[in-house]
Amino acid sequence: MYVDLKALLWLSLICIGCWHWWYSLKVKDIALRAAKVYCKEMDVQLLDESIYLRGFWLKRDETGRFRIWRSYLFDFTANGEDRARGRVILLGYKVTSTTLEPHRI
């Protein structure tokens, strides 16, 4: 049986792309849940029920393995009038920090 090397390369790239897309959706869902929980704890309202990717990088975790570090931003309000921004940082699937910028109450 003859397998075209070019077709195999394209198939591999498509599979890697699909895996990365699925992995990214899973991580974004984890970040959104973390933002919702943190906003509830801090008694602020998450706006638009959404987050967006601000940046990503490769970093090492506590065991020394490379993981994808991601920073997600979201908008929230404390008084119903002003918008402020919050941030969720993930290393792989693990939420490492969640912060809110200074805001009026």
mmCIF file of C-alpha atoms in Angstrom:
data_model
loop_
_atom_site.group_PDB
_atom_site.id
_atom_site.type_symbol
_atom_site.label_atom_id
_atom_site.label_comp_id
_atom_site.label_asym_id
_atom_site.label_seq_id
_atom_site.Cartn_x
_atom_site.Cartn_y
_atom_site.Cartn_z
ATOM 1 C CA MET A 1 0.000 0.000 0.000
ATOM 2 C CA TYR A 2 1.352 3.411 -0.990
ATOM 3 C CA VAL A 3 0.968 6.308 1.481
ATOM 4 C CA ASP A 4 1.643 9.787 0.227
ATOM 5 C CA LEU A 5 3.972 11.529 2.679
ATOM 6 C CA LYS A 6 2.450 14.935 1.928
ATOM 7 C CA ALA A 7 -1.072 13.664 2.696
ATOM 8 C CA LEU A 8 0.185 12.109 5.938
ATOM 9 C CA LEU A 9 1.762 15.419 6.940
ATOM 10 C CA TRP A 10 -1.477 17.328 6.281
ATOM 11 C CA LEU A 11 -3.516 14.756 8.178
ATOM 12 C CA SER A 12 -1.140 15.042 11.136
ATOM 13 C CA LEU A 13 -1.371 18.839 11.116
ATOM 14 C CA ILE A 14 -5.178 18.706 11.012
ATOM 15 C CA CYS A 15 -5.246 16.246 13.919
ATOM 16 C CA ILE A 16 -2.877 18.411 15.980
ATOM 17 C CA GLY A 17 -4.969 21.490 15.196
ATOM 18 C CA CYS A 18 -8.192 19.755 16.287
ATOM 19 C CA TRP A 19 -6.559 18.512 19.497
ATOM 20 C CA HIS A 20 -5.248 22.010 20.292
ATOM 21 C CA TRP A 21 -8.695 23.564 19.653
ATOM 22 C CA TRP A 22 -10.401 21.013 21.936
ATOM 23 C CA TYR A 23 -7.744 21.501 24.658
ATOM 24 C CA SER A 24 -8.086 25.298 24.445
ATOM 25 C CA LEU A 25 -11.876 25.121 24.850
ATOM 26 C CA LYS A 26 -11.472 22.945 27.930
ATOM 27 C CA VAL A 27 -8.953 25.351 29.494
ATOM 28 C CA LYS A 28 -11.149 28.363 28.675
ATOM 29 C CA ASP A 29 -14.083 26.665 30.409
ATOM 30 C CA ILE A 30 -11.937 26.110 33.517
ATOM 31 C CA ALA A 31 -10.916 29.786 33.475
ATOM 32 C CA LEU A 32 -14.535 30.960 33.084
ATOM 33 C CA ARG A 33 -15.661 28.830 36.040
ATOM 34 C CA ALA A 34 -12.789 30.206 38.141
ATOM 35 C CA ALA A 35 -13.787 33.781 37.219
ATOM 36 C CA LYS A 36 -17.428 33.124 38.158
ATOM 37 C CA VAL A 37 -16.492 31.626 41.524
ATOM 38 C CA TYR A 38 -14.042 34.430 42.323
ATOM 39 C CA CYS A 39 -16.547 37.144 41.382
ATOM 40 C CA LYS A 40 -19.149 35.526 43.616
ATOM 41 C CA GLU A 41 -16.633 35.344 46.501
ATOM 42 C CA MET A 42 -15.677 39.003 46.035
ATOM 43 C CA ASP A 43 -19.348 40.064 45.754
ATOM 44 C CA VAL A 44 -19.012 41.547 42.262
ATOM 45 C CA GLN A 45 -20.896 40.736 39.065
ATOM 46 C CA LEU A 46 -19.182 39.078 36.116
ATOM 47 C CA LEU A 47 -20.239 40.961 32.989
ATOM 48 C CA ASP A 48 -21.087 39.341 29.658
ATOM 49 C CA GLU A 49 -20.490 35.841 31.130
ATOM 50 C CA SER A 50 -17.333 35.641 29.029
ATOM 51 C CA ILE A 51 -13.565 35.776 29.176
ATOM 52 C CA TYR A 52 -10.968 36.236 26.480
ATOM 53 C CA LEU A 53 -7.395 35.119 26.000
ATOM 54 C CA ARG A 54 -4.873 37.896 26.575
ATOM 55 C CA GLY A 55 -1.666 35.931 26.155
ATOM 56 C CA PHE A 56 0.048 32.571 26.377
ATOM 57 C CA TRP A 57 3.556 31.278 26.840
ATOM 58 C CA LEU A 58 5.481 28.144 27.746
ATOM 59 C CA LYS A 59 6.510 27.940 31.401
ATOM 60 C CA ARG A 60 7.643 25.229 33.761
ATOM 61 C CA ASP A 61 5.384 23.956 36.516
ATOM 62 C CA GLU A 62 6.511 22.988 40.034
ATOM 63 C CA THR A 63 7.736 19.600 38.778
ATOM 64 C CA GLY A 64 9.849 21.195 36.035
ATOM 65 C CA ARG A 65 7.639 20.111 33.118
ATOM 66 C CA PHE A 66 6.730 22.595 30.396
ATOM 67 C CA ARG A 67 3.092 23.691 30.442
ATOM 68 C CA ILE A 68 1.164 26.303 28.513
ATOM 69 C CA TRP A 69 0.723 29.439 30.647
ATOM 70 C CA ARG A 70 -2.419 31.399 29.720
ATOM 71 C CA SER A 71 -3.776 34.757 30.834
ATOM 72 C CA TYR A 72 -7.509 35.401 30.444
ATOM 73 C CA LEU A 73 -9.247 38.739 31.040
ATOM 74 C CA PHE A 74 -12.853 39.379 32.002
ATOM 75 C CA ASP A 75 -15.011 42.391 32.874
ATOM 76 C CA PHE A 76 -16.894 42.841 36.116
ATOM 77 C CA THR A 77 -18.810 45.511 38.009
ATOM 78 C CA ALA A 78 -19.076 46.180 41.732
ATOM 79 C CA ASN A 79 -21.789 48.835 41.654
ATOM 80 C CA GLY A 80 -23.670 48.177 38.410
ATOM 81 C CA GLU A 81 -22.355 51.316 36.686
ATOM 82 C CA ASP A 82 -18.591 51.019 36.235
ATOM 83 C CA ARG A 83 -16.722 48.316 34.354
ATOM 84 C CA ALA A 84 -13.435 46.988 35.643
ATOM 85 C CA ARG A 85 -11.184 44.164 34.521
ATOM 86 C CA GLY A 86 -10.158 40.934 36.180
ATOM 87 C CA ARG A 87 -7.562 38.328 35.250
ATOM 88 C CA VAL A 88 -7.320 34.552 35.548
ATOM 89 C CA ILE A 89 -3.912 32.894 35.112
ATOM 90 C CA LEU A 90 -3.626 29.196 34.293
ATOM 91 C CA LEU A 91 -0.642 26.893 33.981
ATOM 92 C CA GLY A 92 -1.873 23.871 32.081
ATOM 93 C CA TYR A 93 -5.239 22.979 33.635
ATOM 94 C CA LYS A 94 -4.376 24.561 37.001
ATOM 95 C CA VAL A 95 -5.612 28.029 38.002
ATOM 96 C CA THR A 96 -2.625 29.781 39.585
ATOM 97 C CA SER A 97 -4.187 33.164 40.343
ATOM 98 C CA THR A 98 -7.306 35.260 39.959
ATOM 99 C CA THR A 99 -7.201 39.013 40.501
ATOM 100 C CA LEU A 100 -9.414 42.063 40.142
ATOM 101 C CA GLU A 101 -8.126 45.512 39.308
ATOM 102 C CA PRO A 102 -8.944 48.293 41.775
ATOM 103 C CA HIS A 103 -12.574 49.393 41.480
ATOM 104 C CA ARG A 104 -15.195 51.588 43.115
ATOM 105 C CA ILE A 105 -17.691 49.964 45.402
#
